[in-house]
Tab-separated table of C-alpha atoms and ligand atoms in Angstrom:
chain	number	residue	atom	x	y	z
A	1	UNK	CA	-16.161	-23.576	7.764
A	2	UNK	CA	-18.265	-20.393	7.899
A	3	UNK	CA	-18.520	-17.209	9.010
A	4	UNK	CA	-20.136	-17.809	12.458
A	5	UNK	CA	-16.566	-19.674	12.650
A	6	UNK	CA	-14.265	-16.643	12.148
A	7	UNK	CA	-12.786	-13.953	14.297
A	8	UNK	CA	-15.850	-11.572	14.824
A	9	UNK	CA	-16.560	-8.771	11.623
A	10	UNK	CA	-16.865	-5.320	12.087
A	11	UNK	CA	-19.022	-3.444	9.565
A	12	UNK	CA	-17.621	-0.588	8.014
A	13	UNK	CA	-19.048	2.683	9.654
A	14	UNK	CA	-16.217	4.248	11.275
A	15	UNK	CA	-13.956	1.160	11.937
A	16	UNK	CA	-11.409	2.852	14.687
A	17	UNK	CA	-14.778	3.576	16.782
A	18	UNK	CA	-16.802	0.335	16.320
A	19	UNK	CA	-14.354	-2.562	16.887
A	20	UNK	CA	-15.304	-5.256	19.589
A	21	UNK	CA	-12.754	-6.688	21.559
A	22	UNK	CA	-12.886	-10.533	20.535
A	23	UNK	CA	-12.929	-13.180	23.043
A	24	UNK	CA	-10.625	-16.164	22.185
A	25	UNK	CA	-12.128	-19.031	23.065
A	26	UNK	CA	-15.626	-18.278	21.828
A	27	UNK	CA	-14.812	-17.215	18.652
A	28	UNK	CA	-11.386	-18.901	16.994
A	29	UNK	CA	-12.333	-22.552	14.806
A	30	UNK	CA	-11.463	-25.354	16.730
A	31	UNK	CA	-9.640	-26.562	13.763
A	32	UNK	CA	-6.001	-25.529	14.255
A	33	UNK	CA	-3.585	-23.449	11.529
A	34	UNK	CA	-0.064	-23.312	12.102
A	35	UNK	CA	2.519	-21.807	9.993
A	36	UNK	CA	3.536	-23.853	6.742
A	37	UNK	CA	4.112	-20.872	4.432
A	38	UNK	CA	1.517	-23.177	2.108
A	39	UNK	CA	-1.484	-21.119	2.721
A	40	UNK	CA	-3.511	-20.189	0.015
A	41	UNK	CA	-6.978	-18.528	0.271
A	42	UNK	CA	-10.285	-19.217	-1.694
A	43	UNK	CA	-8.808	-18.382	-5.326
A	44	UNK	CA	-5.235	-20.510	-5.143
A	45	UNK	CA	-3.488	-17.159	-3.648
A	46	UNK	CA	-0.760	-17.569	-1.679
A	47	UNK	CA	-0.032	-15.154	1.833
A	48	UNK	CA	3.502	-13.307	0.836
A	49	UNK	CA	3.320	-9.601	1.120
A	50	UNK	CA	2.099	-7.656	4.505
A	51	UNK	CA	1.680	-4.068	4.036
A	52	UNK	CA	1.360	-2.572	7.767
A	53	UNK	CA	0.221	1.011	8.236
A	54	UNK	CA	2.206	2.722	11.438
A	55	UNK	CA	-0.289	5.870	11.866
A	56	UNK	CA	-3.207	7.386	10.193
A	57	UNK	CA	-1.706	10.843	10.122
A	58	UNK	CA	-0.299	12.625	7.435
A	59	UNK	CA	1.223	15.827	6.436
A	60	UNK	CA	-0.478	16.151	3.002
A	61	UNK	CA	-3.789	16.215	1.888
A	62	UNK	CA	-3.535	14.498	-1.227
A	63	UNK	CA	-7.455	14.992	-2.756
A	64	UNK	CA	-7.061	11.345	-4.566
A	65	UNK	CA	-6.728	10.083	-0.593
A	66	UNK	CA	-6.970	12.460	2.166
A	67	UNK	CA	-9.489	15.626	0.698
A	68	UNK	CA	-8.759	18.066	3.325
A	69	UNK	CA	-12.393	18.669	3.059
A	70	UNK	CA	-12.800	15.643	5.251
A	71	UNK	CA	-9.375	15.190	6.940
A	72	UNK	CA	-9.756	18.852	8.296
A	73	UNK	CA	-8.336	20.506	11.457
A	74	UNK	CA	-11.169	18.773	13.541
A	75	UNK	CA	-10.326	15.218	12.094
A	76	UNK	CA	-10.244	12.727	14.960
A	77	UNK	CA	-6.944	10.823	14.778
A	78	UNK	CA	-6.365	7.530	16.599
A	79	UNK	CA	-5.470	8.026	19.864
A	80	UNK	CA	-1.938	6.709	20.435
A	81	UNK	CA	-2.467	4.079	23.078
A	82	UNK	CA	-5.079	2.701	20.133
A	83	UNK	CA	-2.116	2.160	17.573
A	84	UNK	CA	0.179	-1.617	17.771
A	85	UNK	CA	3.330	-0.842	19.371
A	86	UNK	CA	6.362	-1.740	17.530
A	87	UNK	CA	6.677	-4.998	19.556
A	88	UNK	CA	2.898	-5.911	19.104
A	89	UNK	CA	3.436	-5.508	15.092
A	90	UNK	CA	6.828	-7.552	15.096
A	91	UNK	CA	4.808	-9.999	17.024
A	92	UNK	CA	1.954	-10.320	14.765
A	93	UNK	CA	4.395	-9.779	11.767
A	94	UNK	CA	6.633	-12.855	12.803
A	95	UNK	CA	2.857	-15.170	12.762
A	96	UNK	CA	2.478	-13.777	9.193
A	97	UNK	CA	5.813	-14.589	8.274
A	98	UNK	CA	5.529	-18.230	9.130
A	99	UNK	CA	2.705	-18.262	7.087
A	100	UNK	CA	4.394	-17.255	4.172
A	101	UNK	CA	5.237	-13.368	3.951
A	102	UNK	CA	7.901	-12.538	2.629
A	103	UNK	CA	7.528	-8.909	1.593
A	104	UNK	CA	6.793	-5.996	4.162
A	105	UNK	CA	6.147	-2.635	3.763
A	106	UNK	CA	5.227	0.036	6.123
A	107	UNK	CA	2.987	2.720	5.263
A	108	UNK	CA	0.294	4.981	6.743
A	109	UNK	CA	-0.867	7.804	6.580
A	110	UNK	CA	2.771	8.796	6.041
A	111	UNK	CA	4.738	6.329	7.875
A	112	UNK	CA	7.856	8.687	8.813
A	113	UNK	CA	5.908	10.485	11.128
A	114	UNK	CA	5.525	7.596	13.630
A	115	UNK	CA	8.080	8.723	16.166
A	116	UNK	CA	11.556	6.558	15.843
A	117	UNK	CA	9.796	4.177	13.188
A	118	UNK	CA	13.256	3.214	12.150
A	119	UNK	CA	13.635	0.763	15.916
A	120	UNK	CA	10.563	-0.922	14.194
A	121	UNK	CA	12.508	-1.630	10.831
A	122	UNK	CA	15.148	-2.843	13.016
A	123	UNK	CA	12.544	-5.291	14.962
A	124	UNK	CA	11.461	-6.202	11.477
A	125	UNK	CA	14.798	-6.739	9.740
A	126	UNK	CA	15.759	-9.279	12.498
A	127	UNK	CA	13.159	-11.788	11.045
A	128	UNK	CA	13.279	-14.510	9.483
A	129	UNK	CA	11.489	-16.125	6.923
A	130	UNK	CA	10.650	-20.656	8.040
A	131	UNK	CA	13.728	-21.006	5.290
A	132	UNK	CA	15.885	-18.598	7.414
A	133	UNK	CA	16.259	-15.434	4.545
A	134	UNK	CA	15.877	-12.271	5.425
A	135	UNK	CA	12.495	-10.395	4.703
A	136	UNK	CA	12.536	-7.591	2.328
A	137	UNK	CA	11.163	-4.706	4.093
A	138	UNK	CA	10.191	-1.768	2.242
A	139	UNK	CA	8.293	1.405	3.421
A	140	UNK	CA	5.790	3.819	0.960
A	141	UNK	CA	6.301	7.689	1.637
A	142	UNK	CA	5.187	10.818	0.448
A	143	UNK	CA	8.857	11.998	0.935
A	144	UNK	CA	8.540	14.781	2.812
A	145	UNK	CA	10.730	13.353	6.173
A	146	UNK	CA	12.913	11.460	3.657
A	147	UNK	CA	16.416	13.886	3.082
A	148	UNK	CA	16.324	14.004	7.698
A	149	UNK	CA	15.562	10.012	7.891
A	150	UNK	CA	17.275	8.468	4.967
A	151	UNK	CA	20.781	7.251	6.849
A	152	UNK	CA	19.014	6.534	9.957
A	153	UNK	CA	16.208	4.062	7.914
A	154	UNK	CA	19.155	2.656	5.928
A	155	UNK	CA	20.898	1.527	9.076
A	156	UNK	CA	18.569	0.005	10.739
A	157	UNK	CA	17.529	-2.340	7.597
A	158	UNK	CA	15.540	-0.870	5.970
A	159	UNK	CA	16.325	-2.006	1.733
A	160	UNK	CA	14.260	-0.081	-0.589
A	161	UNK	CA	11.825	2.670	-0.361
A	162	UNK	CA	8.509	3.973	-2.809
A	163	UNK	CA	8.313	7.672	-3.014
A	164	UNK	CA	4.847	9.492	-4.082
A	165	UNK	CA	5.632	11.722	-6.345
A	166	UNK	CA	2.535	13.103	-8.459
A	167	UNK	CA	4.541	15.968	-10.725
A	168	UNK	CA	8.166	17.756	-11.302
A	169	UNK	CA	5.825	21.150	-12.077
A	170	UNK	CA	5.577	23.077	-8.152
A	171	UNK	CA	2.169	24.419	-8.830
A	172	UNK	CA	0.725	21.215	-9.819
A	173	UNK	CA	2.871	19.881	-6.810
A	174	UNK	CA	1.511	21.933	-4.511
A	175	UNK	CA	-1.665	21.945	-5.329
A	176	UNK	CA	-1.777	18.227	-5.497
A	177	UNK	CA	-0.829	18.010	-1.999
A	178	UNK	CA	-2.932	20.425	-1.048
A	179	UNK	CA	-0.377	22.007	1.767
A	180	UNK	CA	1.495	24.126	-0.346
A	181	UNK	CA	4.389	21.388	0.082
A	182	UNK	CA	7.471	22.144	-2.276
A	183	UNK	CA	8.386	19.621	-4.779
A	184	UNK	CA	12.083	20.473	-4.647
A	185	UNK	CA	12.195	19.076	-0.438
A	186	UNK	CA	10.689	15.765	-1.742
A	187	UNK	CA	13.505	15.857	-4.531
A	188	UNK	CA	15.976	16.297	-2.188
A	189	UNK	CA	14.666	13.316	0.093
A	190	UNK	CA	14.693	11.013	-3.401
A	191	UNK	CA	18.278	12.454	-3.358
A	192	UNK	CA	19.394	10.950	-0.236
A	193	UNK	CA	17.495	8.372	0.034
A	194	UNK	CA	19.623	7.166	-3.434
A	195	UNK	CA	22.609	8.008	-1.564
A	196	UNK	CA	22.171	6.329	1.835
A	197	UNK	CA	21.481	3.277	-1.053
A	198	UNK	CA	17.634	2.887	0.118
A	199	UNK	CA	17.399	1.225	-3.644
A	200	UNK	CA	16.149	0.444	-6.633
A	201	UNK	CA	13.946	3.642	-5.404
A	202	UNK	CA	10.630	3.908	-7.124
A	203	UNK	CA	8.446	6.598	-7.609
A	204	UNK	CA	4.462	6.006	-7.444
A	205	UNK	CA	2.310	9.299	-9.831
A	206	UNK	CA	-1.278	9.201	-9.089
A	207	UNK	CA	-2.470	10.096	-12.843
A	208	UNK	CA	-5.718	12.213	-12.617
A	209	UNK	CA	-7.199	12.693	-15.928
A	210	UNK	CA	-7.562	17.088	-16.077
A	211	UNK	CA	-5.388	17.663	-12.960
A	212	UNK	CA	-1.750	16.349	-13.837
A	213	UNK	CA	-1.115	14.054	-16.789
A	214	UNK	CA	0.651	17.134	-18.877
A	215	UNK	CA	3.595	15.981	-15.860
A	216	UNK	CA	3.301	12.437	-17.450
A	217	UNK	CA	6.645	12.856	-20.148
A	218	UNK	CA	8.813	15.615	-17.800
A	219	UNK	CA	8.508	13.119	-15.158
A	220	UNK	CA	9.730	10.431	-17.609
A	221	UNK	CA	12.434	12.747	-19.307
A	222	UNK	CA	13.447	13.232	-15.540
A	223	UNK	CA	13.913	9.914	-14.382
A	224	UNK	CA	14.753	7.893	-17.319
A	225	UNK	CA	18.451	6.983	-17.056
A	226	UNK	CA	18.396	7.591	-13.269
A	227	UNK	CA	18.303	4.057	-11.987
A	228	UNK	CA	15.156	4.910	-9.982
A	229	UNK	CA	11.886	3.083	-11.752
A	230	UNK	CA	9.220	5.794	-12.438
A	231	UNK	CA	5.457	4.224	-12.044
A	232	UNK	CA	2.483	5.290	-13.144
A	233	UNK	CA	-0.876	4.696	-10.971
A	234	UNK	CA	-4.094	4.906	-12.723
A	235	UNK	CA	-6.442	7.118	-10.325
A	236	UNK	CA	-8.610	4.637	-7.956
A	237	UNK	CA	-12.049	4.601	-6.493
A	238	UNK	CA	-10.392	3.794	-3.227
A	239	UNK	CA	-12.542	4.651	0.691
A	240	UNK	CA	-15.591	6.729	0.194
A	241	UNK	CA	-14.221	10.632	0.174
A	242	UNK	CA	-12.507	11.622	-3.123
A	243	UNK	CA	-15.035	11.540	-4.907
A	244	UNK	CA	-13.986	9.315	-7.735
A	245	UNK	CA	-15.057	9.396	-11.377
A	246	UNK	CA	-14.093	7.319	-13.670
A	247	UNK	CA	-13.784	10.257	-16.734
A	248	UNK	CA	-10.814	11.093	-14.742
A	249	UNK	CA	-9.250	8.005	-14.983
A	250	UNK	CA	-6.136	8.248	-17.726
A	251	UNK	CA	-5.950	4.161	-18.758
A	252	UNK	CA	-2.357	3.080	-18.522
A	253	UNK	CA	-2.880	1.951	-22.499
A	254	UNK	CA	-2.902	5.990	-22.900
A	255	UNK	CA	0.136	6.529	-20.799
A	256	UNK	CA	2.277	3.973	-22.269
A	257	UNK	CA	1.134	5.514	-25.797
A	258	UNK	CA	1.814	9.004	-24.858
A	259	UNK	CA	5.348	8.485	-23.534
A	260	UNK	CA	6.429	5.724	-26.484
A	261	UNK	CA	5.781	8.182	-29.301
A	262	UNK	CA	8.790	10.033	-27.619
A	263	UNK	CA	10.766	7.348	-25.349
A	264	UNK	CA	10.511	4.149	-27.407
A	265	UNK	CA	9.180	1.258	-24.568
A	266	UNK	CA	9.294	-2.484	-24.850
A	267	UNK	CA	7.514	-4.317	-22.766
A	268	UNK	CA	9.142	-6.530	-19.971
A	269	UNK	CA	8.341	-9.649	-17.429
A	270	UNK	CA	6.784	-9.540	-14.379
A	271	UNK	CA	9.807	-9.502	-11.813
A	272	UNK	CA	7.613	-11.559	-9.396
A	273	UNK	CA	4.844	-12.920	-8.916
A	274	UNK	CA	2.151	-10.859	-7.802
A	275	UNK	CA	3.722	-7.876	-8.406
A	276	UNK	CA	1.212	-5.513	-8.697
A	277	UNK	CA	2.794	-2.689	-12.248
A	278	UNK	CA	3.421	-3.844	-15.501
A	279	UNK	CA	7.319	-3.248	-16.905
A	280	UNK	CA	7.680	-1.333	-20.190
A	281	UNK	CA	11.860	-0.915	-20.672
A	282	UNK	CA	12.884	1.573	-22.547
A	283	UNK	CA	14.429	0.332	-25.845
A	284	UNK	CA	17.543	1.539	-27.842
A	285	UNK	CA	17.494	1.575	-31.264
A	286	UNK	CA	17.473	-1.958	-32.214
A	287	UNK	CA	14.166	-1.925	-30.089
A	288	UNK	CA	15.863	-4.009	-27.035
A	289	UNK	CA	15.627	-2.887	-23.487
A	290	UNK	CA	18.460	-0.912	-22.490
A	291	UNK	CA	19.025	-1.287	-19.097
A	292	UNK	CA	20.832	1.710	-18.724
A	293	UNK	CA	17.982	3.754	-19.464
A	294	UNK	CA	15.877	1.582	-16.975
A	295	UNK	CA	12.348	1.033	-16.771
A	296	UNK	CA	8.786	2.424	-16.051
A	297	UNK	CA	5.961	0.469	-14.373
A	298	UNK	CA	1.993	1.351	-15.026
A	299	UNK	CA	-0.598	0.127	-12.056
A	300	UNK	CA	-3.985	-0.327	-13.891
A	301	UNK	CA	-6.120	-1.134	-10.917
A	302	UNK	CA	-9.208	0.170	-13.212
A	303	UNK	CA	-8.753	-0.771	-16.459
A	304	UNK	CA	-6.416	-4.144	-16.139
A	305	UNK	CA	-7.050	-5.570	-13.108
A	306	UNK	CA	-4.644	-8.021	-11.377
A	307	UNK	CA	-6.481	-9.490	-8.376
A	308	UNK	CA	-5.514	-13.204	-9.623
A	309	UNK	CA	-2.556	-12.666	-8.426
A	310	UNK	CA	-3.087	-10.844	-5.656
A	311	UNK	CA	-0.878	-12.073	-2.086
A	312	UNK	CA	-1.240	-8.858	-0.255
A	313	UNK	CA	-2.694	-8.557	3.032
A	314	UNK	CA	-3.026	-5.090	5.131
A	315	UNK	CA	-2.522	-4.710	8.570
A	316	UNK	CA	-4.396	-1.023	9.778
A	317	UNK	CA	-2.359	0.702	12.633
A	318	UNK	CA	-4.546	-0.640	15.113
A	319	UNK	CA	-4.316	-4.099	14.414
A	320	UNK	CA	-7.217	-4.593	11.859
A	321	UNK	CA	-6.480	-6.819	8.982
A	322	UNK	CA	-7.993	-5.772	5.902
A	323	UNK	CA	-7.942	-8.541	2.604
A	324	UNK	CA	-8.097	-5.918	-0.412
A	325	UNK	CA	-7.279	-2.169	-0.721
A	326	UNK	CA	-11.598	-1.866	-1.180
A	327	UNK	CA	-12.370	-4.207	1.632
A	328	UNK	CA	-15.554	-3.388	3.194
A	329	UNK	CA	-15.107	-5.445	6.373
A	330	UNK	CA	-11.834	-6.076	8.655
A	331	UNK	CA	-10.944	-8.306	11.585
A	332	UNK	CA	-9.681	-7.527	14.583
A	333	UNK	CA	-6.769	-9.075	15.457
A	334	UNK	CA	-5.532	-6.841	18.566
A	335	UNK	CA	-8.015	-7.793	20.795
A	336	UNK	CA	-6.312	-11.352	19.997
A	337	UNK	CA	-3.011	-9.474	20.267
A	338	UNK	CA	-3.966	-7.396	23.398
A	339	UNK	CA	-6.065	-10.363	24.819
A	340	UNK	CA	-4.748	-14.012	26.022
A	341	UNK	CA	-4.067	-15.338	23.009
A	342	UNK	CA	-0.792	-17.678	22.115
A	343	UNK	CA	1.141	-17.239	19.034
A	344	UNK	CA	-0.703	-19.747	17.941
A	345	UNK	CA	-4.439	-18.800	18.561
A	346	UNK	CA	-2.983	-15.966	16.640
A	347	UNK	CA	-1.653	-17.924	13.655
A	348	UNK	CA	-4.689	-20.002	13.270
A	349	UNK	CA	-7.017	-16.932	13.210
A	350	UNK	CA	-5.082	-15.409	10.552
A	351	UNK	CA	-5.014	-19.034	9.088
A	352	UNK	CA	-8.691	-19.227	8.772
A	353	UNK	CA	-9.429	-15.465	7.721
A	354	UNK	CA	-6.823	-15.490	4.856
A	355	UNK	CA	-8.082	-19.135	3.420
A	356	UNK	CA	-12.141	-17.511	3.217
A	357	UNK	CA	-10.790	-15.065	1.248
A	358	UNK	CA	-12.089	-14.340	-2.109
A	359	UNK	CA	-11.536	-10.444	-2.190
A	360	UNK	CA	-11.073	-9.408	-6.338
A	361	UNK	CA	-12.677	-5.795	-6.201
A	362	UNK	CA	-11.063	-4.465	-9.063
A	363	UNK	CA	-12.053	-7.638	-10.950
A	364	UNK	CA	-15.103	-7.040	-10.162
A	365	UNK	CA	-15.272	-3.212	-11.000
A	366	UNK	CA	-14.497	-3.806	-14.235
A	367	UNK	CA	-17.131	-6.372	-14.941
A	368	UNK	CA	-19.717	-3.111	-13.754
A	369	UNK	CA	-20.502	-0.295	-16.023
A	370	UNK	CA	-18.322	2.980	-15.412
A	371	UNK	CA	-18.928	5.206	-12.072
A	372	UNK	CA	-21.664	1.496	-10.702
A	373	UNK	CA	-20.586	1.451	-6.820
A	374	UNK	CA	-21.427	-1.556	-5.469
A	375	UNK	CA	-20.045	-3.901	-2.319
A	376	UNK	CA	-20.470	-1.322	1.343
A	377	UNK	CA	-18.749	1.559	2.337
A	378	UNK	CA	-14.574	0.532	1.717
A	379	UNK	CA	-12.070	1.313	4.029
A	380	UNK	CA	-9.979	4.989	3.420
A	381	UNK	CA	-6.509	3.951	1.430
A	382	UNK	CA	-4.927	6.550	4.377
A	383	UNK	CA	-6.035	4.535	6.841
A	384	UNK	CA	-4.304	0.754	5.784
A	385	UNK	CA	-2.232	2.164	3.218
A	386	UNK	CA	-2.089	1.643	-0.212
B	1	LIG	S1	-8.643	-5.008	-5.757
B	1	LIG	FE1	-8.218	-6.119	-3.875
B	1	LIG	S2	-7.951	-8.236	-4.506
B	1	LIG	FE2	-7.774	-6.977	-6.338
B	1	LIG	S3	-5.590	-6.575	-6.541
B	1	LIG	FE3	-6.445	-4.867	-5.380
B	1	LIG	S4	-6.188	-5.425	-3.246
B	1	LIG	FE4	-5.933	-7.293	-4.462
């Protein structure tokens, strides 16, 4: 099987613009792929978590992800007949299912601002996995929506939700965000997001060596003991506008240091495969984990890279599915969606893209001398999520 085989690519200029409509019956493999929930791409990994951005807008202007220098007031958004509806993602979400997902989670941009995105968590709750359990659908925020649209998430199945949350100081917070955005509303959406029992919340800080690791231990003093697991995400090279350095990367080895010279850690299992942070408990004084105290998690996409395990697959908000956070390249899978293709043209296209995959990025990265680019312009994290 090779590439002349596969849905057709689109290089990486300014995907939303460039994207051919793909005929079906010139381009899908003869060869067939149907559902089995046994598909496993190039490197033995299997399909199980779908991470589906509902808009490319957001509210902040985070510089790690969306520098307002580039995101400014002329920034040409999607236009909203461009974006999957919420029936066109359920559909395409029930074909990945089948082949294995288990795990979805909606992000963006910043996924609350998709008008009424809570009737597509209640599309997406009422799948079903081949073995008939339900799916655990989660959703990535920045917060801001959270305190208005906890309940109403909640209700309509929605389990668990990741807040960003880069410090506790409002200067730092604000200027982080870059939209004057007070920490104490994004607080207050944690707040009732724990009440309307959106949990085990967890909190994601983009470290950024010089800009906000002095909020490394008051973010830990604040959420140790609160049942909500506190993560720590080393800065990333991700898309091709924050101009990313690796001197102001702060290695997770340094994190886990800094905080265990004042809140003894102990490190802990993976809770799944594939899971992406590494668990360091905090210990009592015999040096066990004590649960009560919880847990933190540190994402070392840089400087411990996990692509062997990687199962993730990202769906952009108009239907372009993207194999790694640094993918170069996506395939278009609405015109397949918008198109005549069955449920099963559909399944065997995603079939065949996710078993030629080989995508290890950060693997790769860290094989390279610091601040080395290589591989083509990659795809903006705001635009498929992170
Ligand atoms: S760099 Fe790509 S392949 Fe590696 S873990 Fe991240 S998303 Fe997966």
């Amino acid at each position: 099987m090779n590439d002349r085989d596969l849905p057709r690519i689109v290089p990486l200029i300014d995907l939303r613009l460039s994207a051919l409509p793909m005929p079906v019956t010139d381009h899908l493999p003869e060869s067939r792929i149907s559902g089995t929930g046994q598909l496993t791409d190039t490197l033995g990994r299997p399909l199980r978590d779908l991470r589906i951005s509902v808009t490319d807008r957001c509210n902040f202007r985070c510089n790690y992800c969306m520098p307002k220098a580039i995101f400014d007031k002329d920034y040409a958004y999607l236009p909203h007949q461009a974006l999957l509806s919420f029936e066109e993602i359920t559909r395409v979400a029930k074909v990945f299912v089948a082949h294995g997902v288990q795990k979805i989670r909606l992000t963006g941009g910043e996924p609350l601002l998709r008008k009424n995105v809570e009737l597509l968590v209640e599309q997406l709750a009422a799948l079903r996995t081949p073995q008939g359990q339900a799916l655990d659908i989660t959703l990535t925020t920045n917060g801001s929506l959270l305190a208005r649209k906890a309940r109403e998430l909640k209700a309509a199945g929605l389990q668990r939700v990741t807040v960003s949350l880069d410090g506790l100081d409002d200067t730092v917070f604000r200027s982080m965000n870059d939209v004057d955005f007070p920490v104490a509303d994004v607080l207050a959406g944690i707040e009732a997001a724990q009440a309307a029992g959106l949990g085990p919340i967890k909190i994601n800080m983009v470290v950024k060596r010089g800009t906000n690791e002095h909020e490394i231990l008051p973010m830990a003093r604040h959420f140790r003991g609160s049942g909500i697991v506190l993560r720590f995400i080393e800065y990333m090279d991700v898309g091709a506008t924050n101009g990313w350095r690796m001197n102001e990367v702060l290695p997770s080895s340094e994190v886990v240091k800094l905080i265990h010279a004042e809140l003894p850690l102990v490190q802990l299992e993976p809770s799944n495969p594939g899971e992406t942070a590494a668990r360091w408990g905090y210990a009592d004084a015999c040096g066990q984990h004590d649960k009560a105290l919880g847990e933190i998690g540190v994402i070392s996409s840089v400087t411990q890279a996990f692509c062997g395990s990687c199962n993730r697959a990202r769906l952009s908000t108009e239907g372009k599915l993207f194999l790694c956070l640094f993918a170069s390249k996506g395939y278009d899978l609405r015109s397949l969606i918008r198109g005549d293709a069955s449920d099963a043209d559909l399944s065997s296209a995603i079939g065949h893209i996710w078993q030629g995959r080989s995508d290890r990025y950060s693997e790769l990265r860290s094989a390279l001398a610091p601040d080395t680019g290589f591989g083509g312009r990659r795809v903006e994290m705001s635009y498929i999520g992170g």
